[in-house]
């Protein structure tokens, strides 16, 4: 039979102090978030530094037109005039906008509290500017609402998925192009 280990050979004690799982996870999450912030900032700076005079006016107008989901409501109004199924799609889209807008603007922004980008420091040209919102940057209410509308309408009317999805992507990009959001918002 073997003898019990002496104090120097105690096999029940680890050789190193383990990192508690929560601390290790917190460190990894912090490192990953730091890397994502760096990529986000670099993408924002790249968009700001890229001259696109032919797109500036159109994207500024798109961003402004997407305020308060005006584009989605206009499309929903048109769909409502086209029969029962498009009317159901319109109702689903408007409902999705309500949920997404409330989630992003009343909950998400208050929880995350991400500061808006500094478009002056990034030298976003004045031709791109829309009014800088006073709310937090993340998540983008414009993008969340546009994606929710496209998804809900596309579920009922699959043929609308691609054009509405493309429009939602354009709305999201317009918010970055005008300097009021980071790409990750």
Tab-separated table of C-alpha atoms in Angstrom, residues 35-45 182-184:
chain	number	residue	atom	x	y	z
A	35	UNK	CA	-10.740	44.140	-30.445
A	36	UNK	CA	-14.252	44.640	-31.838
A	37	UNK	CA	-14.177	48.316	-30.788
A	38	UNK	CA	-10.849	48.723	-32.587
A	39	UNK	CA	-12.219	47.149	-35.782
A	40	UNK	CA	-15.398	49.218	-35.482
A	41	UNK	CA	-13.397	52.424	-35.102
A	42	UNK	CA	-11.146	51.545	-38.037
A	43	UNK	CA	-14.147	50.813	-40.281
A	44	UNK	CA	-15.793	54.077	-39.216
A	45	UNK	CA	-12.586	55.989	-40.005
A	182	UNK	CA	-20.305	53.128	-35.854
A	183	UNK	CA	-20.687	50.130	-38.216
A	184	UNK	CA	-21.241	47.797	-35.234
